Coordinates of C-alpha atoms in Angstrom, one line a residue:
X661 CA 18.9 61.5 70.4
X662 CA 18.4 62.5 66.5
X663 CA 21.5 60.5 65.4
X664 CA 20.3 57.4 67.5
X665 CA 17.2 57.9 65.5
X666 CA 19.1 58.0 62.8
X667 CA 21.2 55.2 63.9
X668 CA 17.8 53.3 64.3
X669 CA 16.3 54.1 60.8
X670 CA 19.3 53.3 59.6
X671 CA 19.8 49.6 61.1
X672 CA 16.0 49.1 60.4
X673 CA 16.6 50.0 56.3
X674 CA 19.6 47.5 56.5
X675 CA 17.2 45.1 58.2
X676 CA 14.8 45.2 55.8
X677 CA 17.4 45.4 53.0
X678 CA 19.0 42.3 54.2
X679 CA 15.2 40.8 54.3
X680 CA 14.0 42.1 50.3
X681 CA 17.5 40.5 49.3
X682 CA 16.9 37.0 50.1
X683 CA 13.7 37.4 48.7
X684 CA 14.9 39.0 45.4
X685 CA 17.7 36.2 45.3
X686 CA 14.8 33.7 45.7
X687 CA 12.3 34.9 43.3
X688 CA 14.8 34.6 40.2
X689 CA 15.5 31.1 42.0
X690 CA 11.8 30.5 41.7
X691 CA 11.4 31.6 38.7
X692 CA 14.6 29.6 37.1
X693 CA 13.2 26.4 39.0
X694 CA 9.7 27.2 36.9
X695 CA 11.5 28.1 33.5
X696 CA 13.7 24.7 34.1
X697 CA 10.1 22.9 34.9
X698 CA 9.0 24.6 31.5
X699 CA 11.8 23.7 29.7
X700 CA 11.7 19.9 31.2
X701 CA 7.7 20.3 30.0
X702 CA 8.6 21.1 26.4
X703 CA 11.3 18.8 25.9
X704 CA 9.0 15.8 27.2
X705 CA 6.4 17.4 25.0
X706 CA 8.7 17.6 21.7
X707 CA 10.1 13.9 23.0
X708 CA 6.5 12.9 22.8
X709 CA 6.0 14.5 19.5
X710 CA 9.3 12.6 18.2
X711 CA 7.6 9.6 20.0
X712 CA 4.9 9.8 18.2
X713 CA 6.3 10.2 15.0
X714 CA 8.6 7.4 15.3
X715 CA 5.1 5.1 16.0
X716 CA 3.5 6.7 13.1
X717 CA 5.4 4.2 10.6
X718 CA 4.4 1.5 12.9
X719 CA 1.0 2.5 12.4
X720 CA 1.4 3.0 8.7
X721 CA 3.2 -0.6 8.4
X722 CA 0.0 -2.8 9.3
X723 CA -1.8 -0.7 7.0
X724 CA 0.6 -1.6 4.4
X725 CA 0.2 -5.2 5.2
X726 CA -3.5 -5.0 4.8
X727 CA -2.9 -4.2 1.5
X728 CA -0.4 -6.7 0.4
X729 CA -2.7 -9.1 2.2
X730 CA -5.6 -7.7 0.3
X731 CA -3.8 -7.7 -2.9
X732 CA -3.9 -11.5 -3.2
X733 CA -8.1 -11.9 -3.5
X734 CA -7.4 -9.8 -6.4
X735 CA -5.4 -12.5 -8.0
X736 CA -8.9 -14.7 -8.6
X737 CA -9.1 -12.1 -11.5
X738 CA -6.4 -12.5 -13.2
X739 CA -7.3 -16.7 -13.0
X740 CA -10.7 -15.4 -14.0
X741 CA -9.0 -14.1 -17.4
X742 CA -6.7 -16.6 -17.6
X743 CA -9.5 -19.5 -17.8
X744 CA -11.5 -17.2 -20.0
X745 CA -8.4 -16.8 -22.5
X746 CA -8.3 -21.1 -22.0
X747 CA -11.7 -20.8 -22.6
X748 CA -11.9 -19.3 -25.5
X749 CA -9.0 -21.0 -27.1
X750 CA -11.1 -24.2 -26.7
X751 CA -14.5 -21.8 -27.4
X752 CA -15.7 -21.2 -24.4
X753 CA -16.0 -17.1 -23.8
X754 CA -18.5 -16.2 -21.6
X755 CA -20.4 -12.6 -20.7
X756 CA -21.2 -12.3 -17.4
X757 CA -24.7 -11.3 -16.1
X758 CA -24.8 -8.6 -13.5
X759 CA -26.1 -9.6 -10.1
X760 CA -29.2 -7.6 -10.2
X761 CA -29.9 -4.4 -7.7
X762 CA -32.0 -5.6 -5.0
X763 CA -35.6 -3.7 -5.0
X764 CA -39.0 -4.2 -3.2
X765 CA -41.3 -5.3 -6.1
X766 CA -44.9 -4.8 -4.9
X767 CA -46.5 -7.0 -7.4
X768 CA -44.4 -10.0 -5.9
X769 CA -43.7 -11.5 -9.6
X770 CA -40.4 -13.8 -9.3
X771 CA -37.1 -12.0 -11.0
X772 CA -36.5 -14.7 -13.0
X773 CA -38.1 -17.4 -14.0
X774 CA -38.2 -20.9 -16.2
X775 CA -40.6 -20.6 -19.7
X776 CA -41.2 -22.8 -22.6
X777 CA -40.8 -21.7 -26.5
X778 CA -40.5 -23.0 -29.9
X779 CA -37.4 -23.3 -31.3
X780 CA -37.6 -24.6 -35.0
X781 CA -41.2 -26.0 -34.0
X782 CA -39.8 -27.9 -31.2
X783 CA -40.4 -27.1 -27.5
X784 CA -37.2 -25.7 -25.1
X785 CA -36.8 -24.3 -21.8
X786 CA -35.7 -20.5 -21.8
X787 CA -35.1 -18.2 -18.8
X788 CA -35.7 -14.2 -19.0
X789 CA -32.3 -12.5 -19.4
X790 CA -33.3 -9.2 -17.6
X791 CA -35.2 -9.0 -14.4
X792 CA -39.2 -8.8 -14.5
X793 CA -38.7 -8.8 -18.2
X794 CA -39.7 -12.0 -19.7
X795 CA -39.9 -11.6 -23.2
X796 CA -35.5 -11.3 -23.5
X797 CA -35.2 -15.5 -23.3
X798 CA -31.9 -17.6 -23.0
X799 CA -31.7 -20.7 -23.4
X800 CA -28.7 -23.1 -22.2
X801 CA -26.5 -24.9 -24.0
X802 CA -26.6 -27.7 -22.1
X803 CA -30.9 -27.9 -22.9
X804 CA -29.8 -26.5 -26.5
X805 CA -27.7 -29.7 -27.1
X806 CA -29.8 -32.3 -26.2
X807 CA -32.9 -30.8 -27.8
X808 CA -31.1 -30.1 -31.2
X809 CA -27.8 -31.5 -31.1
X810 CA -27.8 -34.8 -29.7
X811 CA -24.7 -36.3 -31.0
X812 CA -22.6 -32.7 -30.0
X813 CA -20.8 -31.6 -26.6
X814 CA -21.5 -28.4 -24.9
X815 CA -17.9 -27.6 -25.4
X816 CA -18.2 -28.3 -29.2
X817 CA -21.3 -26.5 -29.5
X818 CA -19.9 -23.0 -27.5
X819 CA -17.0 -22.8 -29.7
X820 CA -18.4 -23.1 -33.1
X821 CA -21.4 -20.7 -31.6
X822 CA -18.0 -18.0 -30.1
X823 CA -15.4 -18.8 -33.5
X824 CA -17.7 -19.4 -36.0
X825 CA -20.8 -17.5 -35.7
X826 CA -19.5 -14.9 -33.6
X827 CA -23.0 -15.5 -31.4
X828 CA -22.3 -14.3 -27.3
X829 CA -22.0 -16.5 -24.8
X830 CA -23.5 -15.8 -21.2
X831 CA -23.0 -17.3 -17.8
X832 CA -26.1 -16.7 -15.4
X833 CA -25.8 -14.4 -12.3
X834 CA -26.9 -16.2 -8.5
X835 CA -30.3 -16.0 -9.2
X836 CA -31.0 -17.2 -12.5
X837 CA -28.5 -20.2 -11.4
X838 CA -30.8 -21.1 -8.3
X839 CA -33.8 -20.7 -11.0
X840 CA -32.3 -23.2 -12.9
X841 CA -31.4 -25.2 -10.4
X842 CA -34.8 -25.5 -8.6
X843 CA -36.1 -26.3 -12.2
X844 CA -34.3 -29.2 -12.6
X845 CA -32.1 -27.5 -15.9
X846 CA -28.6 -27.1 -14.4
X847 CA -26.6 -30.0 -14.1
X848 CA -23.3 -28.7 -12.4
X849 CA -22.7 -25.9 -9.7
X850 CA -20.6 -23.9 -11.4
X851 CA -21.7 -21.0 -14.0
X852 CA -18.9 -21.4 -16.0
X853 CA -20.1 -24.7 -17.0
X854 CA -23.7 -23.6 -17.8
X855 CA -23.4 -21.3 -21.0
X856 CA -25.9 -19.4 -22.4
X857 CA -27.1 -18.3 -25.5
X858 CA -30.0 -15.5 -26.3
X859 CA -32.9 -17.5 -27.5
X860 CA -33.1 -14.8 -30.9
X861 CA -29.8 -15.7 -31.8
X862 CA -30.1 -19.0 -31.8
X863 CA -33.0 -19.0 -34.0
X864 CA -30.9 -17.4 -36.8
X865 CA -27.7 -19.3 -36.1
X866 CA -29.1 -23.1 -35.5
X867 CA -29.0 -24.3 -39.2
X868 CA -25.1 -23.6 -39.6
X869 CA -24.7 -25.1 -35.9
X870 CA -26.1 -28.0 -36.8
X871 CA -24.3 -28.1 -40.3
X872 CA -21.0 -26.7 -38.5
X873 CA -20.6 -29.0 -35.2
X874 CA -20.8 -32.2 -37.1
X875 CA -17.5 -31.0 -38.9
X876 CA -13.4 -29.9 -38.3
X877 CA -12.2 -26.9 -37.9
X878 CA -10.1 -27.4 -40.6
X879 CA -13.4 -28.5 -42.4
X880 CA -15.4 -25.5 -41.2
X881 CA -12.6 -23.0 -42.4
X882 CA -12.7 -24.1 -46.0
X883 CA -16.5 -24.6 -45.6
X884 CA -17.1 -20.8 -44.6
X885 CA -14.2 -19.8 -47.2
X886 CA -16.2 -21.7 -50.1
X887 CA -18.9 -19.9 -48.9
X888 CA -21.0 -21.6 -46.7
X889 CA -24.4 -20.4 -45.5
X890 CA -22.8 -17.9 -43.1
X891 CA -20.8 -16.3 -45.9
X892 CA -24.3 -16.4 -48.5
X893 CA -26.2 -14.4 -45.2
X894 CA -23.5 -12.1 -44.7
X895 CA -23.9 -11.2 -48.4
X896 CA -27.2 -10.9 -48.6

């Protein structure tokens, strides 16, 4: 009876053996299968990395097409300084006025706008050069020509006032240009065509104009290096 109980244990420990193998077998199965998942989840992980950085230049491109498509706005500056080197060479040379910063002004006075004043004892249109300051006055050329200057063009007048008498030209910002406009004292849309001239400086400077625009260059340069008016101010 012991040795069949013996017998017994024994075929029961087999048994159960026979059982725990198939489940140690299968557990390094299991956990294979769930390394292999693993492994399948961090190669589509680094694939999707590597995906990602083979859009990223995709994504970059555009971006560097905004840029050269941005690039050609900035070509108007380069015409900008081209037409002001023209100008110049025919004596036109303008400063531009900066657009002013927009602010509540509680006292409602207008930015900018049309006065009269004495030039030489006769009467000429002016606008303030600085916002809400209205004792800085421009005038335009275009006023300043027919008031003084009858028988000169705006284009003669700027470039003896740039070459000659070294005086700065200015082209309006928005505002003063729709202050002109609405007065009646700008004849063409455009500000480069609408030069202006501080008011002061053209006090000093308007008996050479008028004694300058009525002559050559050529006649101007040996005029000044006879010594004109200009030179005799200089020196004194």
């Amino acid at each position: 009876q012991q040795q069949q109980i013996q017998q017994h244990h024994q075929q029961q420990q087999q048994q159960q053996q026979q059982h725990q193998q198939p489940q140690m077998i299968a557990t390094p199965q299991t956990q294979q299968s769930y390394n292999g998942q693993s492994v399948h989840g961090r190669l589509t992980n680094t694939q999707q990395r590597n995906a990602l950085r083979n859009i990223s230049p995709v994504v970059i491109t555009p971006a560097t097409e905004i840029i050269d498509l941005s690039s050609p706005p900035s070509s108007p500056i380069p015409q900008n300084v081209q037409d002001t080197s023209l100008r110049s060479n025919s004596g036109w040379e303008l400063t531009k006025i900066p657009e002013r910063m927009w602010a509540h002004d509680s006292s409602n006075n207008a930015a900018y706008k049309i006065q009269k004043a004495t030039l030489h004892g006769r009467m000429i249109h002016c606008i303030n050069a600085k916002p809400y300051i209205y004792s800085d006055l421009m005038v335009t050329l275009d006023d300043l020509v027919q008031m003084m200057l009858p028988s000169c063009t705006v284009a003669r007048c700027a470039h003896v006032l740039h070459k000659y008498l070294k005086t700065t030209l200015f082209s309006g910002n928005s505002e003063q240009l729709n202050v002109l406009r609405e007065n009646g004292r700008l004849r063409s849309m455009y500000a480069e065509d609408t030069p202006m001239a501080m008011l002061q400086d053209i006090t000093h400077v308007l008996p050479q104009l008028k004694t300058l625009v009525a002559k050559q260059d050529e006649q101007i340069q040996q005029y000044q290096s006879a010594g004109g008016p200009s030179k005799r101010q200089r020196i004194s």
